[in-house]
Amino acid sequence: MNRQAPQRRLAAGLAAIVSLLAGICLGACVNDDTTLYEVNLSGTIDVAEGEPSGGRVHVEVLHARSGAGTLAYPLRPITDLELDGLGEFAESVLVPMENGEGLVVYAWLDRDGDGALCAPGAAPEPAGIIELEDFPAHELEVELVLTEPCAGPEILYP
Amino acid sequence: MIISSLLGASLLLLAEEAPAPTARDASAPLEAASTDDGAAPASSDTPGNARVGHGRGPAGVPATFTRSTALRARIGVEPSAFEGASGVSSEGRWLASATAGYPWWGVRLQLGLRHGLSPLVEVQTALARRWRPAAGLAMLWVNLPRLRIGGEALLGWLFQSGELGRRGPNAELRVRIAAPLRRVAPYIMLGSQHTLLADRTTVIRAAGEERSWSLRGEWTGWGTVGVAVPITRRVGLDLGVDLTWVDAPETIAIPGAHGGIIIGGFRQDPGASKKRRSRGKSQSRTQSGDAASARAARVMPPYAHTGASLDPVSGGPSL
């Protein structure tokens, strides 16, 4: 018994030292510590009644605000999506939590299929934006009607 | 421009250096070693045999010394600044150096062992934002009268604060080329520094959190052209131009410069210890000690052939 006690203390001490070193190593090892929040977006994107509805839909997911103080700015891009057309959709997005606050979805309809929002001599392409007030939440509903022709997100927000 | 000026100055000094660098001071009489222990006089024309006798050190310090006593001490007696230039200390000697400049600062300690090996520790920083403590081993590969080539391997940890914060294990390989002359030792140091950076990604899903790790590397190339200048045998200066490329090739290289001080010494007073050890021993033992001295002359790395002096008071080498 008496012989085992010092050995146990030694083993416990060694385990504590190893744990401490491992903790320091892990704590001192991390460089970029990124936290991504998964958001499942679902809902519908449409145009006003009577408007032409052909073409692909370009969607941009953005932070509503980013930065702090005098360096704060709106609409920091997170990711781009491309939908086959208007109507219902469901997409998953990973939102980096350190880069900004709030979540905004902007979309426009690419009627002529050139990949660019409007162009000289081309027909107007409708756009729309919506801020998802319920963020952060894993399931978010999007109901967006594209009504503003040739408008970028910076014009439509806030 | 600065580098080319330094190189030009070094070449001029090389051209003006008439005597072999084994004689650190051309003004010193090239007497054969005094034979206080009965050892054979040393030949002055071979690297392993120093020209010794009575003379003045590089700093003009009057001194007397015998090669045989230096051999018994089994230590090199070169100015510390020269050992700082080549990055390797001779057996039994220690060396400390501190450098300051833009952007690099550093502190280094090293100890000379046998076979031209020198374990070392150093702390390097750039503007107090990037820190790299490291431990390593230096080794002398080429030891010619006017040329020293050595290598160093270091393992450490990188800590960088600020927006571009970095931390992780770090390894560095260096090659040092030094040309010890009579008064100065120009040197070039090339380094390749590698840091392993670990990133952590946490994905928060409705079902729970997922955590994953990934690794990436950072490479820093290093080049220094400098000159070590002995002030005394113990103390010297280190001046140099640094060209470092941190996180190459994704960044730009920022040139810098540094100035520093080199201080060297002995782990113990070898002369005194030898005296203690030999006290009371017979003459035959003394003669066998001379034989040991002769053996030491063959294995003594790396600066035994250089001129030096022994302190007349302590009996140890006078630096």
PDB file of C-alpha atoms in Angstrom, chain B residues 29-158:
ATOM      1  CA  PRO B  29      56.282  37.695 -32.897  1.00  0.00           C
ATOM      2  CA  LEU B  30      55.997  34.277 -34.405  1.00  0.00           C
ATOM      3  CA  GLU B  31      57.932  32.458 -31.789  1.00  0.00           C
ATOM      4  CA  ALA B  32      57.681  28.768 -31.451  1.00  0.00           C
ATOM      5  CA  ALA B  33      55.695  27.566 -28.516  1.00  0.00           C
ATOM      6  CA  SER B  34      57.536  27.743 -25.305  1.00  0.00           C
ATOM      7  CA  THR B  35      58.263  24.327 -24.045  1.00  0.00           C
ATOM      8  CA  ASP B  36      57.407  24.706 -20.419  1.00  0.00           C
ATOM      9  CA  ASP B  37      55.937  21.249 -20.461  1.00  0.00           C
ATOM     10  CA  GLY B  38      58.391  19.709 -22.751  1.00  0.00           C
ATOM     11  CA  ALA B  39      56.047  19.594 -25.698  1.00  0.00           C
ATOM     12  CA  ALA B  40      57.540  19.919 -29.100  1.00  0.00           C
ATOM     13  CA  PRO B  41      57.412  23.392 -30.618  1.00  0.00           C
ATOM     14  CA  ALA B  42      54.563  23.886 -32.941  1.00  0.00           C
ATOM     15  CA  SER B  43      55.040  24.399 -36.591  1.00  0.00           C
ATOM     16  CA  SER B  44      53.480  27.632 -37.717  1.00  0.00           C
ATOM     17  CA  ASP B  45      52.536  26.659 -41.205  1.00  0.00           C
ATOM     18  CA  THR B  46      49.889  24.069 -40.514  1.00  0.00           C
ATOM     19  CA  PRO B  47      46.380  24.926 -39.430  1.00  0.00           C
ATOM     20  CA  GLY B  48      46.530  22.697 -36.416  1.00  0.00           C
ATOM     21  CA  ASN B  49      49.592  24.399 -35.027  1.00  0.00           C
ATOM     22  CA  ALA B  50      49.216  27.923 -33.825  1.00  0.00           C
ATOM     23  CA  ARG B  51      51.902  30.516 -33.866  1.00  0.00           C
ATOM     24  CA  VAL B  52      52.092  31.465 -30.305  1.00  0.00           C
ATOM     25  CA  GLY B  53      54.322  33.261 -27.939  1.00  0.00           C
ATOM     26  CA  HIS B  54      54.314  36.753 -26.522  1.00  0.00           C
ATOM     27  CA  GLY B  55      52.334  39.329 -28.299  1.00  0.00           C
ATOM     28  CA  ARG B  56      49.295  41.515 -28.250  1.00  0.00           C
ATOM     29  CA  GLY B  57      45.712  40.495 -28.830  1.00  0.00           C
ATOM     30  CA  PRO B  58      43.518  42.081 -31.454  1.00  0.00           C
ATOM     31  CA  ALA B  59      42.516  44.752 -29.011  1.00  0.00           C
ATOM     32  CA  GLY B  60      46.086  45.493 -28.180  1.00  0.00           C
ATOM     33  CA  VAL B  61      45.989  43.758 -24.833  1.00  0.00           C
ATOM     34  CA  PRO B  62      49.484  42.642 -23.914  1.00  0.00           C
ATOM     35  CA  ALA B  63      49.609  38.987 -23.102  1.00  0.00           C
ATOM     36  CA  THR B  64      51.774  35.957 -22.912  1.00  0.00           C
ATOM     37  CA  PHE B  65      50.664  32.490 -23.656  1.00  0.00           C
ATOM     38  CA  THR B  66      51.888  29.145 -24.707  1.00  0.00           C
ATOM     39  CA  ARG B  67      50.239  26.813 -27.113  1.00  0.00           C
ATOM     40  CA  SER B  68      50.852  23.816 -24.945  1.00  0.00           C
ATOM     41  CA  THR B  69      48.981  25.366 -22.045  1.00  0.00           C
ATOM     42  CA  ALA B  70      46.116  26.209 -24.348  1.00  0.00           C
ATOM     43  CA  LEU B  71      46.107  22.653 -25.563  1.00  0.00           C
ATOM     44  CA  ARG B  72      45.972  21.357 -22.033  1.00  0.00           C
ATOM     45  CA  ALA B  73      42.967  23.564 -21.507  1.00  0.00           C
ATOM     46  CA  ARG B  74      41.439  21.901 -24.585  1.00  0.00           C
ATOM     47  CA  ILE B  75      39.713  25.075 -25.619  1.00  0.00           C
ATOM     48  CA  GLY B  76      39.782  27.412 -28.531  1.00  0.00           C
ATOM     49  CA  VAL B  77      41.106  30.835 -27.890  1.00  0.00           C
ATOM     50  CA  GLU B  78      39.746  32.781 -30.823  1.00  0.00           C
ATOM     51  CA  PRO B  79      38.012  36.097 -30.206  1.00  0.00           C
ATOM     52  CA  SER B  80      34.385  35.520 -29.304  1.00  0.00           C
ATOM     53  CA  ALA B  81      33.222  37.729 -32.134  1.00  0.00           C
ATOM     54  CA  PHE B  82      34.703  35.313 -34.670  1.00  0.00           C
ATOM     55  CA  GLU B  83      32.889  32.429 -33.070  1.00  0.00           C
ATOM     56  CA  GLY B  84      29.731  34.507 -33.225  1.00  0.00           C
ATOM     57  CA  ALA B  85      30.247  35.006 -36.940  1.00  0.00           C
ATOM     58  CA  SER B  86      30.612  31.313 -37.628  1.00  0.00           C
ATOM     59  CA  GLY B  87      27.868  30.369 -35.189  1.00  0.00           C
ATOM     60  CA  VAL B  88      29.882  27.630 -33.491  1.00  0.00           C
ATOM     61  CA  SER B  89      31.804  27.867 -30.242  1.00  0.00           C
ATOM     62  CA  SER B  90      34.878  25.836 -29.586  1.00  0.00           C
ATOM     63  CA  GLU B  91      34.836  23.285 -26.828  1.00  0.00           C
ATOM     64  CA  GLY B  92      34.519  24.689 -23.352  1.00  0.00           C
ATOM     65  CA  ARG B  93      33.447  28.147 -24.400  1.00  0.00           C
ATOM     66  CA  TRP B  94      30.119  29.862 -24.185  1.00  0.00           C
ATOM     67  CA  LEU B  95      28.833  32.747 -26.190  1.00  0.00           C
ATOM     68  CA  ALA B  96      25.986  35.189 -25.710  1.00  0.00           C
ATOM     69  CA  SER B  97      24.845  37.697 -28.252  1.00  0.00           C
ATOM     70  CA  ALA B  98      22.131  40.289 -28.417  1.00  0.00           C
ATOM     71  CA  THR B  99      21.090  42.122 -31.558  1.00  0.00           C
ATOM     72  CA  ALA B 100      18.759  45.020 -32.131  1.00  0.00           C
ATOM     73  CA  GLY B 101      17.617  46.619 -35.319  1.00  0.00           C
ATOM     74  CA  TYR B 102      14.730  46.949 -37.690  1.00  0.00           C
ATOM     75  CA  PRO B 103      12.684  44.859 -37.672  1.00  0.00           C
ATOM     76  CA  TRP B 104      14.570  42.005 -36.040  1.00  0.00           C
ATOM     77  CA  TRP B 105      15.848  41.736 -32.504  1.00  0.00           C
ATOM     78  CA  GLY B 106      17.346  38.685 -30.914  1.00  0.00           C
ATOM     79  CA  VAL B 107      19.174  37.072 -28.044  1.00  0.00           C
ATOM     80  CA  ARG B 108      21.275  33.937 -28.407  1.00  0.00           C
ATOM     81  CA  LEU B 109      23.208  31.687 -26.053  1.00  0.00           C
ATOM     82  CA  GLN B 110      25.419  28.842 -27.154  1.00  0.00           C
ATOM     83  CA  LEU B 111      27.883  26.454 -25.632  1.00  0.00           C
ATOM     84  CA  GLY B 112      30.804  24.759 -27.312  1.00  0.00           C
ATOM     85  CA  LEU B 113      31.058  20.997 -27.110  1.00  0.00           C
ATOM     86  CA  ARG B 114      33.339  18.453 -28.714  1.00  0.00           C
ATOM     87  CA  HIS B 115      33.385  17.662 -32.407  1.00  0.00           C
ATOM     88  CA  GLY B 116      32.498  21.211 -33.409  1.00  0.00           C
ATOM     89  CA  LEU B 117      29.005  21.022 -31.949  1.00  0.00           C
ATOM     90  CA  SER B 118      27.303  23.869 -30.143  1.00  0.00           C
ATOM     91  CA  PRO B 119      23.860  23.573 -28.597  1.00  0.00           C
ATOM     92  CA  LEU B 120      22.109  26.901 -28.589  1.00  0.00           C
ATOM     93  CA  VAL B 121      18.976  28.687 -27.515  1.00  0.00           C
ATOM     94  CA  GLU B 122      17.721  31.896 -29.008  1.00  0.00           C
ATOM     95  CA  VAL B 123      14.775  34.221 -28.921  1.00  0.00           C
ATOM     96  CA  GLN B 124      14.009  36.172 -32.054  1.00  0.00           C
ATOM     97  CA  THR B 125      11.444  38.904 -32.420  1.00  0.00           C
ATOM     98  CA  ALA B 126      10.228  41.315 -35.051  1.00  0.00           C
ATOM     99  CA  LEU B 127       9.030  44.559 -33.491  1.00  0.00           C
ATOM    100  CA  ALA B 128       7.787  42.628 -30.455  1.00  0.00           C
ATOM    101  CA  ARG B 129       4.923  41.314 -32.576  1.00  0.00           C
ATOM    102  CA  ARG B 130       6.456  38.142 -33.868  1.00  0.00           C
ATOM    103  CA  TRP B 131       8.329  35.995 -31.354  1.00  0.00           C
ATOM    104  CA  ARG B 132      10.191  32.793 -31.992  1.00  0.00           C
ATOM    105  CA  PRO B 133      11.954  31.097 -29.068  1.00  0.00           C
ATOM    106  CA  ALA B 134      13.989  28.143 -30.262  1.00  0.00           C
ATOM    107  CA  ALA B 135      16.618  25.637 -29.262  1.00  0.00           C
ATOM    108  CA  GLY B 136      18.980  23.949 -31.626  1.00  0.00           C
ATOM    109  CA  LEU B 137      22.367  22.637 -32.524  1.00  0.00           C
ATOM    110  CA  ALA B 138      25.109  24.250 -34.560  1.00  0.00           C
ATOM    111  CA  MET B 139      27.836  22.297 -36.273  1.00  0.00           C
ATOM    112  CA  LEU B 140      30.991  23.354 -38.028  1.00  0.00           C
ATOM    113  CA  TRP B 141      31.342  21.658 -41.392  1.00  0.00           C
ATOM    114  CA  VAL B 142      34.324  23.391 -42.937  1.00  0.00           C
ATOM    115  CA  ASN B 143      37.126  24.813 -40.835  1.00  0.00           C
ATOM    116  CA  LEU B 144      39.753  26.413 -43.004  1.00  0.00           C
ATOM    117  CA  PRO B 145      42.034  29.265 -41.954  1.00  0.00           C
ATOM    118  CA  ARG B 146      40.016  31.823 -43.840  1.00  0.00           C
ATOM    119  CA  LEU B 147      36.730  30.061 -44.241  1.00  0.00           C
ATOM    120  CA  ARG B 148      34.253  28.607 -41.808  1.00  0.00           C
ATOM    121  CA  ILE B 149      31.082  26.961 -42.988  1.00  0.00           C
ATOM    122  CA  GLY B 150      28.613  25.715 -40.463  1.00  0.00           C
ATOM    123  CA  GLY B 151      25.028  24.650 -40.191  1.00  0.00           C
ATOM    124  CA  GLU B 152      22.366  25.121 -37.588  1.00  0.00           C
ATOM    125  CA  ALA B 153      19.097  23.343 -36.958  1.00  0.00           C
ATOM    126  CA  LEU B 154      16.572  24.899 -34.622  1.00  0.00           C
ATOM    127  CA  LEU B 155      13.184  23.889 -33.290  1.00  0.00           C
ATOM    128  CA  GLY B 156      10.942  26.425 -31.675  1.00  0.00           C
ATOM    129  CA  TRP B 157       7.512  27.938 -31.473  1.00  0.00           C
ATOM    130  CA  LEU B 158       6.185  30.931 -33.323  1.00  0.00           C
TER     131      LEU B 158
END
